[in-house]
Amino acid sequence: MSAVEDRQGGSNLFRRPSSTAGVRGWLTTTDHKRIGIMYFVAAMIFFMVAGIEALLLRLQLATPEAQVLDSDIYSQMFTMHGVTMIFFALMPLSAAFFNYLLPLMIGARDVAFPRLNALSLWVFIAGGIFLYSAIFFGGYPDTSWVNYAPIQEVGADPAGYTLESGAQSNRMLFYSLGIQIAGVASLASAVNFITTILNMRAPGMTFMRMPVFVWMTLVVSFLMLFAMPIIGVALWQLMFDAGYEGNFFRPGAGGEPILWQHLFWLFGHPEVYILILPAFGIISEILPTFSRKPLFGYAAIVFSGVAIGFLGFGVWAHHMFTSGLGPVANAAFGLTTMFIAVPTGIKIFNWLGTMWFGTLRYRVPMMFAIGLVAMFTIGGLSGVTHAIVPHNAQQHETYYVVAHFHYVLFGGSVFGLFAGTYYWFPKVFGRMYNERLGQAHFWLQLIGFNLAFGPQHILGLEGMPRRYYTYPPGMGWDLWNLVSTIGGFIIALAVLLFVINLIWSARKGPAAPEDPWDARTVEWMTSSPPPQHNWDVVPTISHRDELWHRKYTDEEVPRPVPAGASPDHEASAGAEEDIHLPDPSWWPLVLAAGMPIASWGVVVDSWWLIGAGIVVMLFAGVAWGNEPATEPEHDEQPGTLQP
Amino acid sequence: MATETAHAPQTNFNVSNEKMGMWAFLGSELLFFGAFITVYLIYVPRTADGPGPEVFDIPFTSVSTFILLMSSLAMVLALAGIQDRDLRRFRTWTLATALMGLVFLGGQLYEFTVFVQQDGLGLTTSAFSTAFYVLTSFHKVHVAIGVLMLGTLWFMSFTGRIRADGHGTNAVENVGLYWHFVDIIWIVIFTIVYLIPVDLAT
Ligand code: HEM
Ligand SMILES: [Cu+2]
């Protein structure tokens, strides 16, 4: 008996929150939909911060020998731009979609580990706050998001080295620990989503009936599961080098600078697929819906996605062709890189096949999806030119590469994520976005994007190097740089319209029905927005594109199916009382807070602070372990506890 | 128990979510240690004129390795205890596992002090020394977390979260998985980090 009292006594300190209302409700939530929304908002904020950094870069480059940023600030800005976009904007934006949609698409009530899910969110935000706090400790990291050794030791500008001593190592510690923390978040989500997809599908939802978006989530989760530990190792090593005079990448005592490149890109190439596959999944849902045709070559799209997942680990050295690996390695990696273009090409053709002879409806999500197919293909083609080793030697470290990765990242990932935002907006908020504003956003973004990054192909081929803060006049680069900057500002305007549209429509938009697009997958079966428990009755799945088959017959010209044909009610009759939703919890937030505390301790070299952070984490961890995921019902006997 | 399974959500693979998640996590850990071990192997010869693998004391480390191995056995017995609904046996063997883990940690720390003070092999001496210390310390952190989880399990058997009716067996199983994994990784480290390089160096 006293044991039971113990338990209740223990939780008095941080009484388990029981209400979901107000700010406290959001801070302690374990509801995947709320977590998804918070992921989206936080990631969009980081996206805009990184966007402002990009605009500063472009202002500096608009004219030769401009004085907007000096070399040190410029280096900090392009590094933070890259790091923020990759780790704090695009990855979390994808996570927002995974979180919100995954349980709805597979007919589950939540993810497998709701508190772990909340932990991912808070850890990601804590990492971002930590990284940006670098401004108070001697400046931001300045040696690019790839952060090669040994430049990471001396800083971006060794000649004009004016930093007070220690500032460079602080910058590296912020790079290392900031990304490390973000990596923990990704790893936790990976474990969570893998378990959710493998274990929690609705009855009848076989693998080959899963929506492609779910498949891509699965592939991305495995990529994160196996790629994050590798960058984790490299970042720990960097931490020991920068903070504790380790010798991992210092040539002086036997360290090997090139090792950093290997570890970084062994992670880095899978990472680019982590960034693009969610967008591929999203448009694989949108294109069929707005073409009123099933996805062409479902199996081909799924298996090419899986193939990309495997091949993604075998091409990393194509980022290192000019580092002196030797002709054999270069030839081998050139070949594997060409191979990996094949599954990607397969997807492109399948999307085209989906639209072919479809009844296309040009709503905003569809336009962004088509935008992705076109823009990503340009980026993919320039990628294949990188794979040609002699060609690569000409392009490496020039603006041609910058153009390439913006066509795939912005033209690919961002177009796809924006498409998805418009597509599922009515589901999430129960309101429609503004179609005209959305169309304006699309056209502005398409034009701005091509103005900003198209000319960079030319600049790169004309020899303009990347990561230089300025260039002399008379190189023939002036015009295209100016055009690129103008394009950048047009993109900014477009994104502004996007944000206005979202905020305004979430409050004032016209009410949206359950299924505004006449869509195909089951998340459109529940109300908009879905109730906290997602479904009153979990759907039983008997087809791929389940919802479509419930609405229409299988004939050449589909006819609507009479209502009431759903099998769900018998299958899970009486199941309603069994709904056990995860209870809110403080521990994810507390545990996440320990990480930046310990990391600041590393930066200021205080064992006390490190210890304090670790104690916070351990305390939260143990309390977490002692708190059941779902509290027993108050009127239930202990014997009927949920495990 | 009967009511418990009736309430437990069905999973597609008939494996509890916790166990599936643990397997996934351990898969990730495999790459984590794999990368560290690879880096170490590259750096074995990079001693920068400082001490190399010849400083390792194989007999001593063999003893702590043996103790860690035995702790895995104790873990198996602890799980068997709870599966047999015998709370006392479960508590005894859980404590035993944790204690052996602590002994292993103590042995490792002692070993470190010898390397540093007698052999002059510091963290910053060479690429070899950095790689060695960081790799083995990360393993130690894993053992320490394991000990903490075992302690929590032991504690939970008093608060009613682990009960003689078998409630909470799942948690024991998962901690067990983790513990065996950490143990196996140590076997690999002992072989690759200690035995083989010493053999080559002498
Ligand atoms: C989703 C959107 C974007 C992503 C994911 C992204 C990603 C990146 C990455 C990874 C880098 C390389 C950083 C480095 O090597 O350290 C970079 C550099 C850069 N980006 Fe972006 N970017 C995005 C949008 C933009 C926009 C909208 C602009 C312009 C308005 C822009 C302008 C630049 C510039 C000027 C550089 C620096 C190139 C250099 O100096 O080498 N980016 N970006
Ligand atoms: Cu690559």
Short mmCIF file of C-alpha atoms in Angstrom, two decimals, chain B residues 7-128:
data_model
loop_
_atom_site.label_atom_id
_atom_site.label_comp_id
_atom_site.label_asym_id
_atom_site.label_seq_id
_atom_site.Cartn_x
_atom_site.Cartn_y
_atom_site.Cartn_z
CA HIS B 7 -6.81 -4.09 -23.32
CA ALA B 8 -3.41 -4.15 -24.98
CA PRO B 9 -3.64 -2.74 -28.49
CA GLN B 10 -3.13 -5.34 -31.20
CA THR B 11 -0.05 -4.80 -33.32
CA ASN B 12 0.47 -5.92 -36.89
CA PHE B 13 3.55 -7.97 -36.10
CA ASN B 14 2.46 -9.28 -32.72
CA VAL B 15 5.52 -7.68 -31.21
CA SER B 16 5.00 -4.98 -28.64
CA ASN B 17 5.73 -1.46 -29.83
CA GLU B 18 8.35 -1.08 -27.16
CA LYS B 19 10.28 -4.08 -28.35
CA MET B 20 10.08 -3.09 -31.99
CA GLY B 21 11.25 0.40 -31.09
CA MET B 22 14.12 -1.00 -29.08
CA TRP B 23 15.26 -3.15 -32.00
CA ALA B 24 15.16 -0.16 -34.31
CA PHE B 25 17.15 1.90 -31.84
CA LEU B 26 19.75 -0.82 -31.44
CA GLY B 27 20.08 -0.99 -35.22
CA SER B 28 21.00 2.66 -35.14
CA GLU B 29 23.44 2.09 -32.28
CA LEU B 30 25.18 -0.52 -34.40
CA LEU B 31 26.16 2.19 -36.88
CA PHE B 32 27.13 4.51 -34.09
CA PHE B 33 29.66 2.09 -32.65
CA GLY B 34 30.55 0.83 -36.11
CA ALA B 35 31.68 4.30 -37.14
CA PHE B 36 33.66 4.85 -33.95
CA ILE B 37 35.37 1.47 -34.23
CA THR B 38 36.26 2.09 -37.87
CA VAL B 39 37.83 5.41 -37.01
CA TYR B 40 39.77 3.75 -34.22
CA LEU B 41 41.08 1.07 -36.57
CA ILE B 42 42.36 3.73 -38.95
CA TYR B 43 44.10 5.48 -36.07
CA VAL B 44 45.75 2.50 -34.36
CA PRO B 45 49.13 3.22 -35.97
CA ARG B 46 48.84 7.02 -35.52
CA THR B 47 50.49 7.25 -32.12
CA ALA B 48 52.49 10.41 -32.84
CA ASP B 49 55.50 8.90 -31.07
CA GLY B 50 53.42 8.43 -27.91
CA PRO B 51 52.43 5.10 -26.39
CA GLY B 52 50.48 2.66 -28.57
CA PRO B 53 48.34 -0.42 -28.00
CA GLU B 54 51.20 -2.14 -26.15
CA VAL B 55 50.08 -0.38 -22.95
CA PHE B 56 46.88 -2.43 -22.78
CA ASP B 57 46.78 -4.86 -19.89
CA ILE B 58 45.03 -7.84 -21.44
CA PRO B 59 44.69 -10.03 -18.32
CA PHE B 60 43.10 -7.17 -16.39
CA THR B 61 40.68 -6.22 -19.14
CA SER B 62 39.83 -9.89 -19.65
CA VAL B 63 38.61 -10.05 -16.08
CA SER B 64 36.34 -7.03 -16.43
CA THR B 65 35.12 -8.41 -19.76
CA PHE B 66 34.28 -11.67 -18.03
CA ILE B 67 32.34 -9.84 -15.36
CA LEU B 68 30.34 -7.96 -17.96
CA LEU B 69 29.63 -11.23 -19.75
CA MET B 70 28.37 -12.75 -16.52
CA SER B 71 26.10 -9.78 -15.99
CA SER B 72 24.29 -10.80 -19.15
CA LEU B 73 23.65 -14.17 -17.57
CA ALA B 74 22.29 -12.44 -14.48
CA MET B 75 20.04 -10.38 -16.73
CA VAL B 76 18.64 -13.55 -18.26
CA LEU B 77 17.94 -14.88 -14.77
CA ALA B 78 16.23 -11.66 -13.76
CA LEU B 79 13.93 -11.91 -16.76
CA ALA B 80 13.27 -15.57 -15.99
CA GLY B 81 12.41 -14.50 -12.46
CA ILE B 82 9.72 -12.08 -13.49
CA GLN B 83 8.43 -14.49 -16.11
CA ASP B 84 8.05 -17.09 -13.37
CA ARG B 85 6.17 -14.48 -11.30
CA ASP B 86 8.89 -14.57 -8.68
CA LEU B 87 9.47 -11.00 -7.61
CA ARG B 88 12.24 -11.82 -5.20
CA ARG B 89 14.34 -13.61 -7.77
CA PHE B 90 13.72 -10.79 -10.17
CA ARG B 91 14.95 -8.22 -7.67
CA THR B 92 18.03 -10.20 -6.69
CA TRP B 93 19.23 -10.79 -10.22
CA THR B 94 18.42 -7.28 -11.35
CA LEU B 95 20.57 -5.93 -8.57
CA ALA B 96 23.28 -8.44 -9.38
CA THR B 97 23.28 -7.34 -13.01
CA ALA B 98 23.55 -3.71 -12.04
CA LEU B 99 26.31 -4.43 -9.56
CA MET B 100 28.38 -6.32 -12.11
CA GLY B 101 27.89 -3.42 -14.47
CA LEU B 102 29.23 -1.10 -11.79
CA VAL B 103 32.22 -3.36 -11.18
CA PHE B 104 32.97 -3.30 -14.89
CA LEU B 105 32.77 0.49 -14.91
CA GLY B 106 35.06 0.68 -11.91
CA GLY B 107 37.60 -1.59 -13.58
CA GLN B 108 37.50 0.52 -16.70
CA LEU B 109 38.01 3.74 -14.82
CA TYR B 110 40.91 2.21 -12.93
CA GLU B 111 42.39 1.12 -16.25
CA PHE B 112 42.10 4.66 -17.56
CA THR B 113 43.95 6.13 -14.60
CA VAL B 114 46.77 3.63 -15.12
CA PHE B 115 47.04 4.53 -18.80
CA VAL B 116 47.10 8.21 -18.04
CA GLN B 117 49.34 8.27 -15.00
CA GLN B 118 51.78 5.45 -15.61
CA ASP B 119 51.90 5.18 -19.36
CA GLY B 120 51.42 8.84 -20.20
CA LEU B 121 48.63 8.12 -22.66
CA GLY B 122 46.35 11.18 -22.41
CA LEU B 123 43.29 12.13 -24.40
CA THR B 124 45.29 14.65 -26.38
CA THR B 125 48.45 12.58 -26.90
CA SER B 126 47.73 11.31 -30.39
CA ALA B 127 45.01 10.42 -32.83
CA PHE B 128 45.26 6.90 -31.47
#
